[in-house]
Amino acid sequence: MADSIQQQLQQLVLLSDSVGTGGAGAGSGGISTVEEAMEQLGPLIHSVYRTNKQKLFQKQVELFAQRKDAEIMKLCGNYHQEFVQSVAQLLKVRQNTSELQEKVVGLNAEVQMSGKSLYEKKAELLSLRREHKNIQSAVDTIKGCLEVTRMGVAFDEQVTAKQYYSAIKTLSSLKDVYVPQMRKYAFGKMLEASVPKMETKLQGAALSDMKDWLYGLKKTTRDIGRHLTNRMEKKQKLWAERDSSIKERYFVSSAVQFVLDEEFDHDDPISVDMTPLYQCLHINEKLGRRAEFRRSFTEDRRDQLNLILASQVQFTLAQLGPFENMLHDIIGFFIVEHIILASAPEFRSKSDVDTLWDAGIAKLSDIIARNIQQIRQDSGVSEVLQEVLTTFTYVMEENAYDVRKLRELMLAVFGA
């Protein structure tokens, strides 16, 4: 009976072991095994109580438990050393892990400190770069200011030395290149404000030189007029000799005489230094003041002609020299006008010169008209004056001026 109970208990343990080892993966099969064990346990207990074998059953259960305890102890004894070693290793790993964690924390702190230092260095570097950029910009600006100052000094020196072409180039560079670059600075605004004054200074210096040239031109124009008058007198003698050699007398116009004399006219062309005028014209064109300069030049030339025609003259044989000088001045004056017209037609127009010529002839006519009685009273004066005016007329006609009013004047005064 005891063996039977022990066998049934062994089967129940095997069933329970199969349930335990099956676990959750056993699924519904595990549940049916437990049910089977419970079904077998019920009849066993019923049989124990029915046969009144409770003590025997209890004893078998205790023996069974003791055997299982012995098996457990044996099993634990076999793996205890390995378990202790594993625990020791685990503790050591834990300790190493703690040390590693401390190192990681320390390293993290060092990295953060290094990152903070790097950030500060980077910020400092950016700040230094900004400062360097500002310094470089300041240096470039100062260099520009120094260059502007140097050019300003050079401009003054060039104007003083009458190097007007160089001065206008310097001024153009300042105005077109440096003023736009420096305008945002106070120095640049001062420079921009000074440009008109520099232009006025340059214009004034060139204009002053030109007026000095005009004033000095008075002697040159008289020499030109005397030279052309003497040359025309020689031509008149040649014409007289040519006419006397012709048996049949007939009229030959002055225009034809000029053509006939071309082969004998070997004089060098008249040359007048126009540099001051051209310089002044160039400067005023560059400054955009050409119209203003043209008006000023026209007024100056008109005043100069009026000054020539305002000369005091006497119509006596002993005092005709001043009148002849006045005619020489008029010839030289309009020869200069002719040269200017030919070399700079866009500046001095033919209508300007013709207007000036008509005004000059009108005033010359007034001078003769005021002294007409004195001229007619002295036949010697009348004869000399007629010769002088005739030569004057030929000279101006040869240089392409309209002499019809002069001829009318001579016809009115001398009757021929």
XYZ file of C-alpha atoms in Angstrom, residues 2 20 27-28 52-53 60 87 122 145 155 162-163 209 217 222 245 251 257 269 288 295 310 343 388-389 401 403 406:
29
model
C 2.862 2.399 0.878
C 6.315 24.013 -14.317
C -0.516 27.196 -23.614
C -3.764 25.261 -23.263
C -7.938 5.334 6.886
C -4.305 5.642 5.769
C 5.039 9.352 2.516
C 28.133 37.170 -7.484
C 35.476 81.245 -30.220
C 41.858 110.432 -46.378
C 45.897 120.351 -56.775
C 49.753 126.887 -63.776
C 49.603 123.170 -64.610
C 45.846 133.897 -67.052
C 47.881 140.503 -76.811
C 49.397 145.879 -83.213
C 52.550 147.630 -117.747
C 39.565 147.664 -113.978
C 44.613 140.881 -107.576
C 51.499 132.301 -91.765
C 30.435 122.347 -67.180
C 29.570 134.924 -72.423
C 38.261 154.795 -77.674
C 40.536 126.631 -84.546
C 45.417 154.307 -95.073
C 41.737 153.304 -95.159
C 35.715 140.138 -93.691
C 34.136 145.436 -96.292
C 33.934 150.381 -95.352
